[in-house]
Structures are given as structure tokens and as C-alpha cells.
Amino acid sequence: MRTAIIAGTKQEYLDWLSENVRGLLNDCCMGETREMICEAMKEYPDAAQPHNLLGILMEMQGNHVAAMKHFRAASVLDPTFLPARKNMENYGSFSRPGAAAYTMEDCGTAEKKEHFKIEYDENGIGHASHMKCPGVTPTTFLNFLIK
């Protein structure tokens, strides 16, 4: 078993695998990368990381449908694994995708600024209201929408 030689625990091995795959894909070593990922899938069939990594590899090879299936499988295996969700969002959108997320550190935990707030009336019914953005007037906002 190769994992016992590389790292002491399952998580250490999967972290090592993610970083190693990142390096191999940067060097365009697709065949070797696929073998490593498939071996990890055999050893840890319940782990999300190998599916996420295979999804990244499939996307780099132009197989978008297979990539999205593996991102989804990773997300189902571990719903708390953010890189799979980030990759689904990145590669599933119509805009140019951002960088692939290999590990949790790639996901960035920056808080999103809320543009709406919920205000409750005397009956306990919530109403969404738009929060003011500095420097944005209704006229500039409408001009933005028209463009």
C-alpha cells in the first residue's frame, strides 16, 4: 500500500495527493496524474478529494461532462468539501472559470458583502430591502442596467 509509505493518516495522504496532482498538472503530466488519482480512488472509495482531482483533470482534457460528474460525486461523498463546490460553480458558469480548487486553502473564505437585508414588520413577516452602496445612486444604477 503506497499510502502507508507516503503519509501516516488518510487525511495527510489526501493532502499530499492534492498538492502533488497540482504540481503534475502544472507540468502537463496527465497520464501519471490519472494513475495516481485512480489508485487513491481504489484505496479510499469514500473520499471526496480523488473525485475532485479527477474532475480537474477531466476539465483540463476538455471532458466537461465527466468533470462535472466527478465534482458532483465529490460533493455527495463529503458535502463539507468546499473545493468540489467551488469547481462546480467555476466550471458550470457561462463566464470564464477561475482557478481550480485543489484544497480548502484554494477556496478563500472571504465574506461576501450582503446587498440586501431582511426587515421584519410588526406581524413577523420579513421583507427584503436593498442596502445602499456607497457612490451608487438610482440614476447610475439604472444607467448600468441599460448598458
Short mmCIF file of C-alpha atoms in Angstrom, two decimals:
data_model
loop_
_atom_site.label_atom_id
_atom_site.label_comp_id
_atom_site.label_asym_id
_atom_site.label_seq_id
_atom_site.Cartn_x
_atom_site.Cartn_y
_atom_site.Cartn_z
CA MET A 1 0.00 0.00 0.00
CA ARG A 2 1.66 3.19 -1.21
CA THR A 3 -0.20 5.49 1.21
CA ALA A 4 1.50 3.99 4.26
CA ILE A 5 4.87 4.93 2.82
CA ILE A 6 3.89 8.50 1.91
CA ALA A 7 1.92 9.64 4.95
CA GLY A 8 0.71 8.44 8.31
CA THR A 9 -3.01 9.17 8.04
CA LYS A 10 -5.65 9.19 5.36
CA GLN A 11 -6.02 12.98 5.53
CA GLU A 12 -2.25 13.54 5.29
CA TYR A 13 -2.13 11.30 2.24
CA LEU A 14 -5.06 13.08 0.55
CA ASP A 15 -3.49 16.48 1.27
CA TRP A 16 -0.20 15.25 -0.20
CA LEU A 17 -2.07 13.85 -3.21
CA SER A 18 -3.83 17.16 -3.87
CA GLU A 19 -0.59 19.13 -3.83
CA ASN A 20 1.25 16.51 -5.89
CA VAL A 21 -1.52 16.44 -8.51
CA ARG A 22 -1.42 20.25 -8.70
CA GLY A 23 2.30 20.08 -9.49
CA LEU A 24 1.92 17.29 -12.03
CA LEU A 25 -0.93 19.06 -13.85
CA ASN A 26 1.12 22.26 -13.96
CA ASP A 27 3.84 20.16 -15.65
CA CYS A 28 1.24 18.60 -18.01
CA CYS A 29 1.86 15.02 -16.80
CA MET A 30 -1.69 13.81 -17.48
CA GLY A 31 -1.06 10.04 -17.62
CA GLU A 32 0.89 9.82 -14.38
CA THR A 33 -1.64 12.09 -12.68
CA ARG A 34 -4.57 9.90 -13.72
CA GLU A 35 -2.84 6.77 -12.40
CA MET A 36 -2.21 8.41 -9.02
CA ILE A 37 -5.79 9.60 -8.71
CA CYS A 38 -7.24 6.22 -9.70
CA GLU A 39 -5.02 4.48 -7.14
CA ALA A 40 -6.27 6.87 -4.46
CA MET A 41 -9.88 6.17 -5.50
CA LYS A 42 -9.25 2.44 -5.08
CA GLU A 43 -7.72 2.88 -1.63
CA TYR A 44 -10.21 5.48 -0.40
CA PRO A 45 -13.50 4.99 -2.27
CA ASP A 46 -15.34 7.16 0.25
CA ALA A 47 -13.01 10.17 -0.11
CA ALA A 48 -14.08 13.31 -1.97
CA GLN A 49 -10.59 14.54 -2.87
CA PRO A 50 -9.76 11.98 -5.60
CA HIS A 51 -13.06 12.70 -7.38
CA ASN A 52 -12.40 16.44 -7.21
CA LEU A 53 -8.90 15.93 -8.61
CA LEU A 54 -10.17 13.68 -11.39
CA GLY A 55 -12.74 16.35 -12.22
CA ILE A 56 -9.97 18.94 -12.57
CA LEU A 57 -8.01 16.55 -14.81
CA MET A 58 -11.10 15.84 -16.95
CA GLU A 59 -11.75 19.58 -17.32
CA MET A 60 -8.16 20.18 -18.40
CA GLN A 61 -8.56 17.43 -21.01
CA GLY A 62 -11.73 19.06 -22.34
CA ASN A 63 -14.20 16.48 -20.99
CA HIS A 64 -16.57 18.90 -19.26
CA VAL A 65 -19.42 16.44 -18.66
CA ALA A 66 -17.18 13.87 -16.92
CA ALA A 67 -15.55 16.64 -14.90
CA MET A 68 -18.89 17.87 -13.60
CA LYS A 69 -19.90 14.29 -12.70
CA HIS A 70 -16.76 13.89 -10.59
CA PHE A 71 -17.21 17.27 -8.90
CA ARG A 72 -20.76 16.22 -8.06
CA ALA A 73 -19.59 12.83 -6.75
CA ALA A 74 -17.04 14.58 -4.52
CA SER A 75 -19.72 16.90 -3.23
CA VAL A 76 -22.05 14.00 -2.45
CA LEU A 77 -19.32 12.00 -0.70
CA ASP A 78 -18.46 14.97 1.52
CA PRO A 79 -20.89 17.91 1.48
CA THR A 80 -18.44 19.96 3.57
CA PHE A 81 -15.66 19.67 0.97
CA LEU A 82 -15.66 23.20 -0.48
CA PRO A 83 -13.22 22.69 -3.40
CA ALA A 84 -15.73 20.44 -5.21
CA ARG A 85 -18.50 23.01 -4.82
CA LYS A 86 -16.20 25.82 -5.93
CA ASN A 87 -15.16 23.85 -9.01
CA MET A 88 -18.79 23.13 -9.89
CA GLU A 89 -19.54 26.84 -9.64
CA ASN A 90 -16.44 27.84 -11.61
CA TYR A 91 -16.73 25.35 -14.44
CA GLY A 92 -20.53 25.30 -14.51
CA SER A 93 -20.95 29.01 -15.18
CA PHE A 94 -21.07 30.78 -18.51
CA SER A 95 -18.28 33.15 -17.57
CA ARG A 96 -14.62 32.27 -17.76
CA PRO A 97 -13.81 29.91 -14.88
CA GLY A 98 -11.45 30.90 -12.13
CA ALA A 99 -8.54 28.81 -10.96
CA ALA A 100 -9.27 25.21 -10.00
CA ALA A 101 -9.68 24.46 -6.30
CA TYR A 102 -7.46 21.57 -5.21
CA THR A 103 -7.59 22.13 -1.44
CA MET A 104 -9.61 24.08 1.10
CA GLU A 105 -7.00 26.85 1.01
CA ASP A 106 -7.91 27.49 -2.65
CA CYS A 107 -11.49 28.31 -1.74
CA GLY A 108 -10.90 31.61 0.02
CA THR A 109 -13.15 32.21 2.97
CA ALA A 110 -13.68 35.91 2.34
CA GLU A 111 -17.10 37.04 3.43
CA LYS A 112 -19.44 38.16 0.72
CA LYS A 113 -20.87 41.62 1.18
CA GLU A 114 -24.61 41.45 1.59
CA HIS A 115 -26.58 43.70 -0.74
CA PHE A 116 -29.93 43.01 0.86
CA LYS A 117 -31.18 42.85 4.41
CA ILE A 118 -34.36 41.42 5.84
CA GLU A 119 -36.52 43.69 7.95
CA TYR A 120 -39.44 42.24 9.89
CA ASP A 121 -42.72 44.10 10.34
CA GLU A 122 -44.97 44.03 13.41
CA ASN A 123 -46.61 40.80 12.16
CA GLY A 124 -43.27 38.99 11.93
CA ILE A 125 -43.23 38.99 8.14
CA GLY A 126 -39.79 39.52 6.61
CA HIS A 127 -39.28 42.00 3.79
CA ALA A 128 -36.10 42.21 1.75
CA SER A 129 -34.72 45.70 1.33
CA HIS A 130 -31.74 46.79 -0.72
CA MET A 131 -28.78 48.09 1.26
CA LYS A 132 -27.23 51.30 -0.04
CA CYS A 133 -23.95 51.02 -1.85
CA PRO A 134 -21.57 53.97 -1.45
CA GLY A 135 -21.37 56.06 -4.60
CA VAL A 136 -24.29 54.33 -6.31
CA THR A 137 -27.36 56.42 -6.94
CA PRO A 138 -30.56 55.17 -8.53
CA THR A 139 -29.59 57.00 -11.74
CA THR A 140 -26.14 55.40 -12.01
CA PHE A 141 -27.65 52.01 -11.22
CA LEU A 142 -30.28 52.38 -13.97
CA ASN A 143 -27.60 53.55 -16.42
CA PHE A 144 -25.61 50.42 -15.56
CA LEU A 145 -28.62 48.20 -16.25
CA ILE A 146 -29.34 49.85 -19.60
CA LYS A 147 -25.81 49.28 -20.93
#
